[in-house]
Every structure is written in structure tokens, then in C-alpha cells.
Tab-separated table of C-alpha atoms and ligand atoms in Angstrom:
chain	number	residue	atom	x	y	z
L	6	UNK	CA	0.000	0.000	0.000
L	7	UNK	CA	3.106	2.156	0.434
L	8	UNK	CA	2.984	5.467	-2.082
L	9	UNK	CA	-0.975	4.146	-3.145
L	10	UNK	CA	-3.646	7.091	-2.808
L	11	UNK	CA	-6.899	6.244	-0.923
L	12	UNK	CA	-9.416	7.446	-2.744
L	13	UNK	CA	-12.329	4.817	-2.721
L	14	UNK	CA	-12.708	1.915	-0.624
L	15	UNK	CA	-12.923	-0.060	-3.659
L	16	UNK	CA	-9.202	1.086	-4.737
L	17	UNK	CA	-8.251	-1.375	-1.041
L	18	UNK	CA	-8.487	-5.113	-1.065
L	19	UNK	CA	-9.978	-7.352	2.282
L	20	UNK	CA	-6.192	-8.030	3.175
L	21	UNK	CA	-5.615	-4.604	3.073
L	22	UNK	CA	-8.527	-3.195	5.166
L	23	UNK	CA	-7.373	-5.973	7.630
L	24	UNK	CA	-3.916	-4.410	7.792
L	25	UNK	CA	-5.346	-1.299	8.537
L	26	UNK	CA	-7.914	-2.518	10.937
L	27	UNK	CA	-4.940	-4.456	12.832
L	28	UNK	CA	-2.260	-1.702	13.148
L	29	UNK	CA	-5.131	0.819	14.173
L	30	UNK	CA	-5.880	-1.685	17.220
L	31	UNK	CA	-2.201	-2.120	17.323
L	32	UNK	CA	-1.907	1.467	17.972
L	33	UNK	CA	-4.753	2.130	20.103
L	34	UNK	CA	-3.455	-0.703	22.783
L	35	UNK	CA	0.396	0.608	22.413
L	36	UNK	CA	0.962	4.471	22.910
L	37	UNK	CA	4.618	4.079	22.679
L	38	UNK	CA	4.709	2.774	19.397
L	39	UNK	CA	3.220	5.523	17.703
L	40	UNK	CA	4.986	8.480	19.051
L	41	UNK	CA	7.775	9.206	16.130
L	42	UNK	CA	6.267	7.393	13.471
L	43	UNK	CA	5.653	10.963	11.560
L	44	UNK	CA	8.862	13.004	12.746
L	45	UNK	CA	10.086	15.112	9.988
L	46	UNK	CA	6.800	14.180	7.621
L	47	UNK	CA	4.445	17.056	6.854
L	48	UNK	CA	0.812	16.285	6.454
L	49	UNK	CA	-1.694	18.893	4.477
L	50	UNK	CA	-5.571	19.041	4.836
L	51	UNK	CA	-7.417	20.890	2.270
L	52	UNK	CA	-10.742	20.986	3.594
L	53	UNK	CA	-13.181	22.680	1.026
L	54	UNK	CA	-16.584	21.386	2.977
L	55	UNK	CA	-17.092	22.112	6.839
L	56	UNK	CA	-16.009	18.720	9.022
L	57	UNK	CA	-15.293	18.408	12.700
L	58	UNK	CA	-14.354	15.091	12.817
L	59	UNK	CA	-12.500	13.880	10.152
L	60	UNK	CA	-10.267	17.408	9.849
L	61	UNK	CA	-9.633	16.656	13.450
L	62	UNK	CA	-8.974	13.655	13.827
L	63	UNK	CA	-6.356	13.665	11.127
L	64	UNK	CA	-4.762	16.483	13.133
L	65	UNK	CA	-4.944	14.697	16.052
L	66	UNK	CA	-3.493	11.462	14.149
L	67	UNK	CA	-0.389	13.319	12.858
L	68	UNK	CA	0.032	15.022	15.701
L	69	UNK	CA	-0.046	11.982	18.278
L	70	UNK	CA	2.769	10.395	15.546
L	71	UNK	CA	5.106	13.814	15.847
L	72	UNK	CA	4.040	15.280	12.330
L	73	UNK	CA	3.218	18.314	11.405
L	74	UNK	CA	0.369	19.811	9.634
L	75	UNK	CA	-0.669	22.476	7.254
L	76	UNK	CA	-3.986	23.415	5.066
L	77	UNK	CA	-6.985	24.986	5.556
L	78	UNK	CA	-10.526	24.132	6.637
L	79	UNK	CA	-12.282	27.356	5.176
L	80	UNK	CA	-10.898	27.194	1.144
L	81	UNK	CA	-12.021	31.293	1.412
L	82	UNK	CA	-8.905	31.784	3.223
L	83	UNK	CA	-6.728	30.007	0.562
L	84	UNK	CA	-6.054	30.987	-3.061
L	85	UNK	CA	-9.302	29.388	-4.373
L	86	UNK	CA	-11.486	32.406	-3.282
L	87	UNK	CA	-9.304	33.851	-6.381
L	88	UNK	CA	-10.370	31.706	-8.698
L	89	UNK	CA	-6.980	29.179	-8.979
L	90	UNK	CA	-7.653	26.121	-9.959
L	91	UNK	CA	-7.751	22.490	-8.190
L	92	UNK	CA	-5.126	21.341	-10.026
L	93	UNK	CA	-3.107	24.368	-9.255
L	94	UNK	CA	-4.030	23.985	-5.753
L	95	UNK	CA	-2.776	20.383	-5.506
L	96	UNK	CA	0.352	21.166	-7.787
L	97	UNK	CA	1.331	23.658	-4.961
L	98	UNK	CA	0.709	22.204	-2.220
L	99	UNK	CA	2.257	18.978	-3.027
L	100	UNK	CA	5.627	21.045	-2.581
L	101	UNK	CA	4.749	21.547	0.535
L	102	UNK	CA	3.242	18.424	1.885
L	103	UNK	CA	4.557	14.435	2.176
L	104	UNK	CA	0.875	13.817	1.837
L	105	UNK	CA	-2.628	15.573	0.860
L	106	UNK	CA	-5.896	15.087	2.933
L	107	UNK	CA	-9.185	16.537	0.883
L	108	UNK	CA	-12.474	16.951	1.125
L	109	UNK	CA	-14.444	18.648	-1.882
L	110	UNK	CA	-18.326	18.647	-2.666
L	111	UNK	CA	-17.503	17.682	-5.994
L	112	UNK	CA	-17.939	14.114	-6.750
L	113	UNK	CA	-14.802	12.906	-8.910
L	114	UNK	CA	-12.350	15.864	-7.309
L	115	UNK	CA	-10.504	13.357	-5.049
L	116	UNK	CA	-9.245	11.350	-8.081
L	117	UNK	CA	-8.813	14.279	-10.048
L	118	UNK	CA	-6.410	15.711	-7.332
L	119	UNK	CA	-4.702	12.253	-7.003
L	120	UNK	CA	-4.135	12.017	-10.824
L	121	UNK	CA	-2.565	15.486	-10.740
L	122	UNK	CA	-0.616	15.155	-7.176
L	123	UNK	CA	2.955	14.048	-7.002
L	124	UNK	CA	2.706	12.975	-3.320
L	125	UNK	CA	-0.342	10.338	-1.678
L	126	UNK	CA	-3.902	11.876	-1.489
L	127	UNK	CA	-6.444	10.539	0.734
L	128	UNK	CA	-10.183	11.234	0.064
L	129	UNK	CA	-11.919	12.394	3.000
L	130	UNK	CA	-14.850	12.865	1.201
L	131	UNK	CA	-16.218	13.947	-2.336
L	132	UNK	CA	-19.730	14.805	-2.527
L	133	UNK	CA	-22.041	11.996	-2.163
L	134	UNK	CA	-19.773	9.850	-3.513
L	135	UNK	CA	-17.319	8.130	-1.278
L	136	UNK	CA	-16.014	8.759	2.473
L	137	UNK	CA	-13.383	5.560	2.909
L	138	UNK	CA	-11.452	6.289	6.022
L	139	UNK	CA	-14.987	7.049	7.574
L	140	UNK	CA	-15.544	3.477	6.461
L	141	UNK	CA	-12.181	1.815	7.560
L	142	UNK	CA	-12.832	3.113	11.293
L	143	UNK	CA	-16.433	2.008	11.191
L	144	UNK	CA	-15.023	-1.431	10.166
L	145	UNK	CA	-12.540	-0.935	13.195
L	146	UNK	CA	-15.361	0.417	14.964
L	147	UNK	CA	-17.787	-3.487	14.595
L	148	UNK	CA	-14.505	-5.306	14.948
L	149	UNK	CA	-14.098	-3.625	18.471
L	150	UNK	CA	-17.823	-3.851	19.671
L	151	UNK	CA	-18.488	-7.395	17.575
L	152	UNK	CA	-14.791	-9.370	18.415
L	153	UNK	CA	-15.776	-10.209	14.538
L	154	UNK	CA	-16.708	-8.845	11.156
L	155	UNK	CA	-17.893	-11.987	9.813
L	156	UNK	CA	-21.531	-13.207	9.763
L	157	UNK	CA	-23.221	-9.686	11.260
L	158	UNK	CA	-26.942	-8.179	11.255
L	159	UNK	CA	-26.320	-4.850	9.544
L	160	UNK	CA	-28.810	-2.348	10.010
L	161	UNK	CA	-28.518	0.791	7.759
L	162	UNK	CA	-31.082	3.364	8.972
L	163	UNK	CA	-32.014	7.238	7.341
L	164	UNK	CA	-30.429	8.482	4.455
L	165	UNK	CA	-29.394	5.525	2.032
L	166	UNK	CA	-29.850	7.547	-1.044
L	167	UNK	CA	-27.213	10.419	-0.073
L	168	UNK	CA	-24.559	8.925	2.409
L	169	UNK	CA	-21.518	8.498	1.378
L	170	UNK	CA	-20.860	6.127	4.444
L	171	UNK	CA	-23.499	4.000	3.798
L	172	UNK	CA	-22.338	3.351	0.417
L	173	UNK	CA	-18.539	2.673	1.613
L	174	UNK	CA	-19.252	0.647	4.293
L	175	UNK	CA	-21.908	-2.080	2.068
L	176	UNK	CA	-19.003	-2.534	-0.188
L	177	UNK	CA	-16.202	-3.525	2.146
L	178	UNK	CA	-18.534	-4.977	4.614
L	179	UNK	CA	-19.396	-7.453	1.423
L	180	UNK	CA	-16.416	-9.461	2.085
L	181	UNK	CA	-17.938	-10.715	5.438
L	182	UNK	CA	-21.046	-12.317	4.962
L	183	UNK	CA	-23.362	-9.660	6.287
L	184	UNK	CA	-27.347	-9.097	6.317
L	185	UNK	CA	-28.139	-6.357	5.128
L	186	UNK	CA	-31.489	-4.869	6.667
L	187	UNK	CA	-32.002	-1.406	4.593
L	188	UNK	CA	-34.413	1.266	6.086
L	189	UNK	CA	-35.132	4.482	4.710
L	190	UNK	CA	-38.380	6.402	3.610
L	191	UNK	CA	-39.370	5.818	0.020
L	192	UNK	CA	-37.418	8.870	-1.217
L	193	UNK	CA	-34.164	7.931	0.622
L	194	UNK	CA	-33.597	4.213	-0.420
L	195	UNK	CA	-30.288	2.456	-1.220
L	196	UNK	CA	-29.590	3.540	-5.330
L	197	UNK	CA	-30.091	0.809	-7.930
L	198	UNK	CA	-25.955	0.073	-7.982
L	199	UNK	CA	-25.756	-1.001	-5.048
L	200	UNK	CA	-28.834	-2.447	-4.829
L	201	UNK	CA	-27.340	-4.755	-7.898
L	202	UNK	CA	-23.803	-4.789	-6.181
L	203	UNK	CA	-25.508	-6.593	-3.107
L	204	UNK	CA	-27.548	-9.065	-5.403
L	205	UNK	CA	-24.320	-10.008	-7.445
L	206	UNK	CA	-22.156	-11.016	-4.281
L	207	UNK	CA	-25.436	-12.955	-3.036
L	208	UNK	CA	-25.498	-11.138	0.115
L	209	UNK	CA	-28.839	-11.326	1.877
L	210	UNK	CA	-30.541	-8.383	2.217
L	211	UNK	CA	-34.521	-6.675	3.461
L	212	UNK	CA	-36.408	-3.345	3.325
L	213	UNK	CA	-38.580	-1.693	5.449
L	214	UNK	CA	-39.225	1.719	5.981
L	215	UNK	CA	-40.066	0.625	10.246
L	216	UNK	CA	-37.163	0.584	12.102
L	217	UNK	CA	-38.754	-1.369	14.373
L	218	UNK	CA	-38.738	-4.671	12.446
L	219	UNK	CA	-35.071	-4.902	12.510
L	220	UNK	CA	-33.834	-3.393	15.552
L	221	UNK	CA	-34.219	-6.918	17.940
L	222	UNK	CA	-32.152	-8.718	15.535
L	223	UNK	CA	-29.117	-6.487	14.375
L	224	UNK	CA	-25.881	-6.394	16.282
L	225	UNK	CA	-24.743	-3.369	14.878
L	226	UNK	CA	-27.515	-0.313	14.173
L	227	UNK	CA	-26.147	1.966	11.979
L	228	UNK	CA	-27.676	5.547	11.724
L	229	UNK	CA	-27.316	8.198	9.237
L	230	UNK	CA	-28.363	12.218	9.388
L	231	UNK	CA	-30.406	13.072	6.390
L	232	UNK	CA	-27.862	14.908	4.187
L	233	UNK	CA	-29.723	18.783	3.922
L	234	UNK	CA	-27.307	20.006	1.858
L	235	UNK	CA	-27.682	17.340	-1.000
L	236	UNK	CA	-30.639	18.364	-1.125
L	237	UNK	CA	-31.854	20.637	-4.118
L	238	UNK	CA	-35.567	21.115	-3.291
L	239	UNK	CA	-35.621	22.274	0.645
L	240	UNK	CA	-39.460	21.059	0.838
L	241	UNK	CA	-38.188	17.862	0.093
L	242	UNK	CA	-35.810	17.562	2.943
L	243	UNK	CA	-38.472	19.249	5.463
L	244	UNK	CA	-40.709	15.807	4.235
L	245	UNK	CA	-37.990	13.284	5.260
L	246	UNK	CA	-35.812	15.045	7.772
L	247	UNK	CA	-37.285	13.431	10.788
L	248	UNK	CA	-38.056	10.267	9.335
L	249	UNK	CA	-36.447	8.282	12.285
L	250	UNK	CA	-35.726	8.873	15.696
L	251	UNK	CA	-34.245	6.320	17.685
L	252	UNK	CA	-35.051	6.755	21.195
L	253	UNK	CA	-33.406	4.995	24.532
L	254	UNK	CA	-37.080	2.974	25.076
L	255	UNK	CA	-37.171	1.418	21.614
L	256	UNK	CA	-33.832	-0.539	22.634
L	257	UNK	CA	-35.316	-2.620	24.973
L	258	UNK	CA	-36.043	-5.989	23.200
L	259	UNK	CA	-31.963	-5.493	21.239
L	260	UNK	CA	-29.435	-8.479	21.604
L	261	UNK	CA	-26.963	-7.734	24.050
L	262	UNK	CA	-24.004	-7.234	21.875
L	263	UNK	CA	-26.342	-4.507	19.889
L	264	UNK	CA	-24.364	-1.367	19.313
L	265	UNK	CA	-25.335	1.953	17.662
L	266	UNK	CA	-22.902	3.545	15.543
L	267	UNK	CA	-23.468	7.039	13.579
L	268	UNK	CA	-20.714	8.747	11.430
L	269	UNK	CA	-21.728	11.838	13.225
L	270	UNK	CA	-22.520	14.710	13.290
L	271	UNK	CA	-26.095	13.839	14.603
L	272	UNK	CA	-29.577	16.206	13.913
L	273	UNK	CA	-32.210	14.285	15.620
L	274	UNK	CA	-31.840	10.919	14.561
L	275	UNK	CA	-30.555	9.446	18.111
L	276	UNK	CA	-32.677	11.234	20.949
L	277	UNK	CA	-29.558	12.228	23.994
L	278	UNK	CA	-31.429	10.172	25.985
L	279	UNK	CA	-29.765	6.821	24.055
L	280	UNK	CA	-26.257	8.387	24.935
L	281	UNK	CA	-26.675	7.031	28.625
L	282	UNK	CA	-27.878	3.429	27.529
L	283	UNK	CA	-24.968	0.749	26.737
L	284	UNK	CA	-25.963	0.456	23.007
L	285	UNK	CA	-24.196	4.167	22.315
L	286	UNK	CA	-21.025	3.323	20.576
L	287	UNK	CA	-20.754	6.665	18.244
L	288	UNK	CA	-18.069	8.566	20.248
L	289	UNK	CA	-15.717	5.751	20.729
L	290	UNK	CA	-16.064	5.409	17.124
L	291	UNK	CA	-14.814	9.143	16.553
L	292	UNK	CA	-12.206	8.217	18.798
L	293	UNK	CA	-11.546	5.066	16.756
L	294	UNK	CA	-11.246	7.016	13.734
L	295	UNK	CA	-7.929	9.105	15.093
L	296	UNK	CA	-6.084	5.184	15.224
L	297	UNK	CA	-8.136	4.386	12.371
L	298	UNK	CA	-6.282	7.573	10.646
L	299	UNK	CA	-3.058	7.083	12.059
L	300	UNK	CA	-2.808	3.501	10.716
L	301	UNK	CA	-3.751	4.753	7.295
L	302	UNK	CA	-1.505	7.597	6.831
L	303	UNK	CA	1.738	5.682	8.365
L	304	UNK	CA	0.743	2.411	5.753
L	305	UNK	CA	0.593	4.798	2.781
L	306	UNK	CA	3.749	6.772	3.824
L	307	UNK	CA	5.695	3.301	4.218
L	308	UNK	CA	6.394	3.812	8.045
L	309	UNK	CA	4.796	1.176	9.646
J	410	CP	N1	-18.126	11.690	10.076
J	410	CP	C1	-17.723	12.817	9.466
J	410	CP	O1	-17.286	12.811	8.313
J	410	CP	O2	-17.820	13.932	10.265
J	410	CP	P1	-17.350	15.387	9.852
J	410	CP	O3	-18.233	15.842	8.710
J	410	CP	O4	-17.502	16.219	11.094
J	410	CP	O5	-15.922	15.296	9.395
């Protein structure tokens, strides 16, 4: 993987996700072994869509490994606002950097930076389209809660049509004999591709728009905000935005192992009051996603 960009999780074999996976946990149990892994390595993030977590936690990641880090998370404070080009952009700042973290609302831009860039870029989202580190620490995230990947109940609840995660996570999740259980309202379903991807690797798979049905036999629930600004028709998102709710008394006939895992940020979709219960897994996944990140950037720079 050393020198490869990361720009889909389809560009990543299993093997390769299980590398990740196992030097994340590696790092997560063993402080000591991260602490100069990034000395002398400069990291950029060129954040051209608002994030909390990912931005951060790639921060944090470099940071914790003694790199450094440049970039911007407002692209009106860089050279875009006057009118330079992405490729110009990446061109530059590949000078600068041993490695380029984007996100852009353009679907497409995170291979079009990678084809231009001289040094590694990692997607950290484009569009609608693809989110794969989000989906390598939410495969670190069931390993850790689970003991397993293999053989899960996979519940995908909200916005199927628009998240990015949702889309990542079905294909690498398809190399461990999952169920699928899809809900969404009728607007917000899974698109036909992967609807046919599913059907092609024989995965088993059901639809409902009640989350009820599925909720007492899942082991992992996994949520999703309804994505307002992918929306071009605000009526349409003011129809669907509180389509599900998941509240701390609707968990009370879930298996045991059940967690809940969201990509975050969170509207309404998970009351507070499920925060207090045991099934609440979504900020030890953000935390997950700084070893997540860490194991990522140090496998692409060669210096694990
Ligand atoms: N999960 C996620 O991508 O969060 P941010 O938008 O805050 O980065």
C-alpha cells in the first residue's frame, strides 16, 4: 500500500482493510509505538466542505505520531477564493506536503487531485460519492464492539440515497457475509448500484421503511443524518428530515451485543437520551477514527 492514494474503498483489497484494521488496534493498545512514526513528515488538509471530525482527527493522528500539519478548513482563506484552480491547488501544495488530505463537494475531485498530485492523497470525502477512512474506522469500529466482522446483522437506517458512508461501508462490509437490513423512507432508499452490487455477491438483504422490524435482531444499528445540503428542493428535505428517531425505550427488546454507531454529526436521529444506555457506541467510534487515521496515513507513507 506504500505510495498508493486512498481514494475509494474499492481502490483497497480485504487483506488490506485488515492491515489497517490491525495496526489501528495495534496502535490504540500501544501508545509508545506511535509516538515518532511521523517526525520530519508534513501532512496537508485541504478541507473545502465544513467537518469536525474527520479534519480533526487527522490532526490529532499526525500530531499523536510527531508530524506536522498544514492546510486549511475554510478554502475562502486560501487561493481558491481567487479563482486558482484544483489542479493548481494540488500542484502547490504537493511542494509543501509528504501527503494531501481533501475533502471537496464535488464528486470525482478526489481522483482528479490524485491524478494530478505528485505525493499520496487521501479522500476524506467527495460529494455523495465516497467517504473511505470514515468506512475503515467504522469497520474498526464493529470489529471492536463485535470481536468479529464476519456473519453480522447490519442495520442501515435514514439516508441511504445520499450517504456516502453508507455506500462505503456495504461494499467492504461485502467481504464478510453480512445481512443487510435497509431502512429508509421511500425517497431515501439504497440507489439501484448497489442495490445490484448486493444481489451479485449474493449477500442477503430486506427493506422496510419501520425501524422497528429490525432493531431486535441487528448487532450493529447503523444511523445516518439526512444529508440537507444534497438536497436541491428544501421542501423535500423538510418531508424526510425526521423520518427516524431512535429513542433509549425502543432498545429494549436489542441483543446484548447490539451497538449503535453514527458517522456523526447527529440532527435528531438518536434522541440524547440513548447516549446514557450501553448500546451508544458513536463517540468511541470518533475516537476510533484518530487510530483508524493514524494507521492509514503511516501504511501509505511506508512507516509502519
Ligand atoms: N463523520 C464525518 O465525516 O464527520 P465530519 O463531517 O464532522 O468530518
Amino acid at each position: 500500500m506504500k505510495g498508493k492514494d486512498l481514494i475509494s474503498i474499492s481502490d483497497f483489497k480485504k487483506e488490506e482493510y485488515l492491515q489497517i484494521i490491525n495496526l489501528a488496534e495495534y496502535y490504540y493498545n500501544n501508545p509508545e509505538a506511535y509516538n515518532d512514526v511521523l517526525k520530519g513528515k508534513i501532512i496537508a488538509t485541504l478541507f473545502f466542505e465544513p467537518s469536525t471530525r474527520t479534519r480533526l482527527s487527522f490532526e490529532s493522528a499526525v500530531q499523536r505520531m510527531g508530524g506536522r500539519i498544514i492546510g486549511f478548513s475554510d478554502p475562502s482563506s486560501s487561493s481558491v477564493q481567487k479563482g486558482e484552480s484544483l489542479k493548481d491547488t494540488i500542484l502547490t501544495v504537493a511542494q509543501y506536503a509528504d501527503l494531501i488530505v481533501i475533502r471537496h463537494p464535488l464528486e470525482g475531485s478526489a481522483r482528479w487531485a490524485a491524478e494530478v498530485s505528485p505525493v499520496p492523497v487521501i479522500n476524506a470525502g467527495d460529494g455523495a460519492n465516497q467517504h473511505p477512512t470514515q468506512c475503515l474506522l467504522d469497520l474498526f469500529t464493529i470489529k471492536q464492539s463485535q470481536a468479529t466482522l464476519e456473519n453480522l446483522s447490519i442495520t442501515l437506517v435514514g439516508d441511504l440515497k445520499y450517504g456516502r458512508t453508507v455506500h462505503s461501508l456495504i461494499q467492504a462490509l461485502s467481504y464478510f457475509n453480512p445481512t443487510f437490513y435497509l431502512v429508509s423512507p421511500e425517497e431515501l432508499k439504497l440507489p439501484y448500484e448497489y442495490k445490484i452490487f448486493i444481489e451479485e455477491k449474493n449477500i442477503k438483504y430486506y427493506e422496510s421503511s419501520d425501524i422497528n422490524e429490525y432493531l431486535p435482531v441487528s448487532d450493529i444499528v447503523y444511523v445516518t443524518r439526512v444529508q440537507r445540503e444534497r438536497f436541491s428542493d428544501p421542501m423535500e428535505y423538510e418531508k424526510v428530515k425526521n423520518a427516524y428517531i431512535i429513542k433509549a425505550d425502543m432498545l429494549k427488546n436489542t441483543k446484548k451485543n447490539m451497538k449503535i454507531l453514527h458517522p456523526l454529526p447527529r440532527v435528531n436521529e438518536i434522541s440524547v437520551d440513548v447516549d446514557e444506555t450501553d448500546k451508544a457506541y458513536y463517540f468511541q467510534q470518533a475516537l476510533y477514527g484518530v487510530f483508524t487515521r493514524m494507521a492509514i496515513i503511516s501504511i501509505i507513507l511506508g512507516l509502519n
